mmCIF file of C-alpha atoms in Angstrom:
data_model
loop_
_atom_site.group_PDB
_atom_site.id
_atom_site.type_symbol
_atom_site.label_atom_id
_atom_site.label_comp_id
_atom_site.label_asym_id
_atom_site.label_seq_id
_atom_site.Cartn_x
_atom_site.Cartn_y
_atom_site.Cartn_z
ATOM 1 C CA LEU A 22 0.000 0.000 0.000
ATOM 2 C CA LEU A 23 2.828 2.363 0.858
ATOM 3 C CA SER A 24 4.646 1.728 -2.389
ATOM 4 C CA TRP A 25 1.400 2.340 -4.358
ATOM 5 C CA ALA A 26 0.791 5.628 -2.452
ATOM 6 C CA LEU A 27 4.336 6.776 -3.185
ATOM 7 C CA ARG A 28 3.960 6.004 -6.905
ATOM 8 C CA HIS A 29 0.578 7.815 -7.087
ATOM 9 C CA ARG A 30 1.266 10.890 -4.963
ATOM 10 C CA ALA A 31 -1.342 13.146 -6.584
ATOM 11 C CA VAL A 32 -4.133 10.574 -6.191
ATOM 12 C CA THR A 33 -3.088 9.960 -2.572
ATOM 13 C CA LEU A 34 -3.113 13.691 -1.730
ATOM 14 C CA VAL A 35 -6.514 14.228 -3.353
ATOM 15 C CA ALA A 36 -7.927 11.166 -1.553
ATOM 16 C CA MET A 37 -6.582 12.377 1.824
ATOM 17 C CA PHE A 38 -8.029 15.851 1.208
ATOM 18 C CA LEU A 39 -11.441 14.354 0.331
ATOM 19 C CA ILE A 40 -11.381 12.128 3.429
ATOM 20 C CA PHE A 41 -10.483 15.165 5.542
ATOM 21 C CA MET A 42 -13.372 17.189 4.072
ATOM 22 C CA LEU A 43 -15.811 14.284 4.502
ATOM 23 C CA THR A 44 -14.744 13.915 8.149
ATOM 24 C CA ASN A 45 -15.394 17.629 8.771
ATOM 25 C CA VAL A 46 -18.810 17.466 7.113
ATOM 26 C CA LEU A 47 -19.823 14.350 9.068
ATOM 27 C CA TYR A 48 -18.544 15.826 12.329
ATOM 28 C CA GLY A 49 -20.475 19.048 11.729
ATOM 29 C CA ARG A 50 -23.638 17.144 10.803
ATOM 30 C CA PHE A 51 -23.750 14.492 13.524
ATOM 31 C CA ASN A 52 -21.654 15.868 16.382
ATOM 32 C CA HIS A 53 -23.433 16.936 19.563
ATOM 33 C CA GLY A 54 -20.477 18.861 20.926
ATOM 34 C CA VAL A 55 -17.736 18.165 23.404
ATOM 35 C CA GLU A 56 -17.549 19.714 26.845
ATOM 36 C CA LEU A 57 -14.252 19.478 28.674
ATOM 37 C CA PHE A 58 -15.763 20.556 31.995
ATOM 38 C CA PRO A 59 -19.508 19.873 31.909
ATOM 39 C CA ASP A 60 -21.901 21.617 34.266
ATOM 40 C CA ILE A 61 -22.444 19.095 37.066
ATOM 41 C CA ASP A 62 -24.616 18.964 40.148
ATOM 42 C CA PRO A 63 -22.403 20.595 42.831
ATOM 43 C CA ASN A 64 -21.559 18.931 46.140
ATOM 44 C CA VAL A 65 -20.302 22.174 47.690
ATOM 45 C CA ALA A 66 -21.662 25.691 47.304
ATOM 46 C CA GLN A 67 -21.389 29.043 49.020
ATOM 47 C CA VAL A 68 -23.410 32.144 49.705
ATOM 48 C CA VAL A 69 -21.318 35.311 49.635
ATOM 49 C CA VAL A 70 -22.526 38.324 51.625
ATOM 50 C CA GLU A 71 -21.014 41.663 50.619
ATOM 51 C CA ALA A 72 -22.281 44.610 52.642
ATOM 52 C CA PRO A 73 -21.286 48.195 51.743
ATOM 53 C CA SER A 74 -17.711 49.224 52.573
ATOM 54 C CA GLY A 75 -17.285 50.234 56.201
ATOM 55 C CA THR A 76 -20.195 48.133 57.496
ATOM 56 C CA ARG A 77 -19.595 47.104 61.097
ATOM 57 C CA ILE A 78 -18.927 43.416 61.617
ATOM 58 C CA GLU A 79 -21.948 43.131 63.952
ATOM 59 C CA LEU A 80 -24.286 44.242 61.154
ATOM 60 C CA THR A 81 -22.599 41.902 58.656
ATOM 61 C CA ASP A 82 -23.046 39.124 61.223
ATOM 62 C CA SER A 83 -26.778 39.864 61.522
ATOM 63 C CA TYR A 84 -27.094 39.739 57.709
ATOM 64 C CA THR A 85 -25.265 36.417 57.741
ATOM 65 C CA GLU A 86 -27.574 35.006 60.413
ATOM 66 C CA ALA A 87 -30.571 35.848 58.197
ATOM 67 C CA ILE A 88 -28.884 34.103 55.265
ATOM 68 C CA GLU A 89 -28.111 31.084 57.481
ATOM 69 C CA GLU A 90 -31.828 30.711 58.189
ATOM 70 C CA GLU A 91 -32.486 30.550 54.442
ATOM 71 C CA VAL A 92 -29.625 28.086 53.951
ATOM 72 C CA ALA A 93 -30.982 25.852 56.734
ATOM 73 C CA ALA A 94 -34.262 25.622 54.801
ATOM 74 C CA VAL A 95 -32.503 24.294 51.675
ATOM 75 C CA GLY A 96 -32.501 20.691 52.875
ATOM 76 C CA ASP A 97 -30.257 17.855 51.678
ATOM 77 C CA LEU A 98 -27.278 19.412 53.483
ATOM 78 C CA VAL A 99 -24.640 17.528 55.451
ATOM 79 C CA ALA A 100 -23.508 20.778 57.036
ATOM 80 C CA TYR A 101 -23.179 24.495 56.553
ATOM 81 C CA SER A 102 -20.930 27.011 58.245
ATOM 82 C CA ALA A 103 -20.667 30.785 58.242
ATOM 83 C CA SER A 104 -17.620 33.010 58.442
ATOM 84 C CA VAL A 105 -17.858 36.759 58.924
ATOM 85 C CA GLY A 106 -15.043 39.213 58.181
ATOM 86 C CA ILE A 107 -13.278 37.048 55.606
ATOM 87 C CA THR A 108 -12.255 37.470 52.011
ATOM 88 C CA THR A 109 -14.844 36.390 49.459
ATOM 89 C CA SER A 110 -12.582 36.244 46.425
ATOM 90 C CA GLY A 111 -12.356 32.462 46.196
ATOM 91 C CA MET A 112 -13.986 29.208 47.265
ATOM 92 C CA GLY A 113 -13.435 28.704 50.945
ATOM 93 C CA THR A 114 -10.433 30.915 51.487
ATOM 94 C CA GLY A 115 -10.221 32.204 55.006
ATOM 95 C CA GLU A 116 -7.895 35.167 54.834
ATOM 96 C CA SER A 117 -8.572 38.156 57.045
ATOM 97 C CA ALA A 118 -10.559 40.829 55.214
ATOM 98 C CA PRO A 119 -12.846 43.802 55.770
ATOM 99 C CA SER A 120 -15.735 43.462 58.187
ATOM 100 C CA ASN A 121 -18.291 43.903 55.409
ATOM 101 C CA ASN A 122 -17.714 40.423 53.895
ATOM 102 C CA ALA A 123 -19.105 37.052 54.958
ATOM 103 C CA MET A 124 -19.532 33.597 53.495
ATOM 104 C CA VAL A 125 -21.802 30.637 54.224
ATOM 105 C CA MET A 126 -20.389 27.333 52.948
ATOM 106 C CA MET A 127 -22.773 24.441 52.225
ATOM 107 C CA GLU A 128 -22.036 20.761 51.715
ATOM 108 C CA PHE A 129 -24.770 18.634 50.165
ATOM 109 C CA VAL A 130 -25.489 14.982 50.943
ATOM 110 C CA ASP A 131 -24.459 12.385 48.361
ATOM 111 C CA LYS A 132 -26.173 12.766 45.019
ATOM 112 C CA ILE A 133 -28.226 9.564 45.321
ATOM 113 C CA ASP A 134 -29.566 10.643 48.737
ATOM 114 C CA ARG A 135 -30.871 14.052 47.586
ATOM 115 C CA SER A 136 -34.579 14.748 47.222
ATOM 116 C CA ARG A 137 -33.778 17.155 44.354
ATOM 117 C CA SER A 138 -30.686 18.270 42.515
ATOM 118 C CA SER A 139 -28.409 20.684 44.319
ATOM 119 C CA ALA A 140 -28.597 22.992 41.289
ATOM 120 C CA GLU A 141 -32.377 23.257 41.821
ATOM 121 C CA ALA A 142 -31.809 23.863 45.533
ATOM 122 C CA LEU A 143 -29.345 26.677 44.744
ATOM 123 C CA ASP A 144 -31.784 28.215 42.254
ATOM 124 C CA GLY A 145 -34.482 28.192 44.948
ATOM 125 C CA LEU A 146 -32.108 29.723 47.498
ATOM 126 C CA ARG A 147 -31.001 32.338 44.965
ATOM 127 C CA GLU A 148 -34.652 33.270 44.412
ATOM 128 C CA ARG A 149 -35.396 33.499 48.160
ATOM 129 C CA VAL A 150 -32.452 35.826 48.871
ATOM 130 C CA SER A 151 -32.802 37.931 45.714
ATOM 131 C CA GLY A 152 -34.687 40.704 47.513
ATOM 132 C CA PHE A 153 -32.313 40.881 50.473
ATOM 133 C CA ALA A 154 -31.773 44.504 51.530
ATOM 134 C CA GLY A 155 -28.544 45.863 52.957
ATOM 135 C CA ALA A 156 -25.990 43.601 51.256
ATOM 136 C CA ARG A 157 -25.224 41.992 47.935
ATOM 137 C CA ILE A 158 -25.925 38.259 48.157
ATOM 138 C CA THR A 159 -24.379 35.826 45.668
ATOM 139 C CA VAL A 160 -25.187 32.107 45.604
ATOM 140 C CA GLU A 161 -22.437 30.137 43.849
ATOM 141 C CA LYS A 162 -21.488 26.543 43.303
ATOM 142 C CA ARG A 163 -17.883 25.410 43.461
ATOM 143 C CA GLU A 164 -16.419 25.541 39.980
ATOM 144 C CA GLU A 165 -14.890 22.340 38.655
ATOM 145 C CA GLY A 166 -11.874 22.402 36.378
ATOM 146 C CA PRO A 167 -9.323 25.178 36.012
ATOM 147 C CA PRO A 168 -10.167 28.572 37.517
ATOM 148 C CA THR A 169 -11.890 30.915 35.107
ATOM 149 C CA GLY A 170 -13.539 34.290 35.315
ATOM 150 C CA PRO A 171 -17.232 34.895 34.912
ATOM 151 C CA PRO A 172 -18.774 33.773 31.594
ATOM 152 C CA VAL A 173 -19.773 37.366 30.823
ATOM 153 C CA ASN A 174 -17.383 40.155 31.782
ATOM 154 C CA ILE A 175 -17.933 43.798 30.803
ATOM 155 C CA GLU A 176 -15.244 46.334 31.611
ATOM 156 C CA ILE A 177 -15.842 50.082 31.694
ATOM 157 C CA ALA A 178 -12.968 52.562 31.870
ATOM 158 C CA GLY A 179 -12.860 56.310 32.387
ATOM 159 C CA ASP A 180 -11.822 59.143 34.669
ATOM 160 C CA ASP A 181 -15.148 60.209 36.227
ATOM 161 C CA PHE A 182 -16.193 57.622 38.814
ATOM 162 C CA THR A 183 -19.698 59.046 39.143
ATOM 163 C CA VAL A 184 -20.298 58.608 35.404
ATOM 164 C CA LEU A 185 -18.735 55.121 35.512
ATOM 165 C CA GLY A 186 -21.087 54.166 38.353
ATOM 166 C CA GLU A 187 -24.123 55.368 36.397
ATOM 167 C CA ILE A 188 -23.024 53.490 33.274
ATOM 168 C CA ALA A 189 -22.434 50.351 35.339
ATOM 169 C CA ARG A 190 -25.928 50.661 36.852
ATOM 170 C CA GLN A 191 -27.505 51.086 33.392
ATOM 171 C CA ILE A 192 -25.696 48.040 32.012
ATOM 172 C CA ARG A 193 -26.546 45.964 35.086
ATOM 173 C CA ASP A 194 -30.235 46.919 34.816
ATOM 174 C CA ARG A 195 -30.293 46.135 31.102
ATOM 175 C CA ILE A 196 -28.672 42.697 31.282
ATOM 176 C CA ARG A 197 -30.524 41.642 34.455
ATOM 177 C CA THR A 198 -33.520 40.643 32.290
ATOM 178 C CA MET A 199 -31.454 38.451 29.947
ATOM 179 C CA PRO A 200 -32.272 34.759 30.409
ATOM 180 C CA GLY A 201 -29.530 32.551 31.805
ATOM 181 C CA LEU A 202 -27.547 35.301 33.525
ATOM 182 C CA ILE A 203 -27.269 34.951 37.302
ATOM 183 C CA ASN A 204 -25.235 36.635 40.041
ATOM 184 C CA ILE A 205 -24.903 39.894 38.130
ATOM 185 C CA THR A 206 -22.462 42.071 40.031
ATOM 186 C CA ASP A 207 -20.122 44.982 39.576
ATOM 187 C CA ASN A 208 -17.201 46.232 41.613
ATOM 188 C CA TYR A 209 -18.247 49.887 41.689
ATOM 189 C CA ASP A 210 -18.294 51.076 45.305
ATOM 190 C CA ASP A 211 -20.736 53.951 45.996
ATOM 191 C CA ASP A 212 -19.037 54.637 49.328
ATOM 192 C CA LEU A 213 -15.611 55.515 47.925
#
């Protein structure tokens, strides 16, 4: 076969090109996609509480206690724990941080022992805390795979912070109604 292919180089190249094109067409027609890190039912999740800058730790603690009551109602949990005055930049880090931050970590029971998926439970919790006044509440699952940023990231740059804050508010209000977007946040601080 090799000796024939070497004697008929042009035919071999054309045949390989046609096989390559046919493979691409078949893959495009029948493929259902490949996901390297599929969205799975989380075993661990967290609720991040971010009160305005300068909030006293006692007030942040009272916000966290209210969130703990909502978390306790989730069901299918092995345990949950709250930490007040910690950094909220990553999953479960416990570095010292401003008194306006808190986190409630949740661990779900094994998947086969759950009465509903943990994703549904987190959606329900997210809905119950969506109207929380006094702090920004974010319900997140632990991300599997390599660390990545948010799926949608909009950056605004300029010199006038008041104008930047207004633009950020307008964008946030506009995309809040888009289906599939959750935990919409910005890092504009009104208190600075």
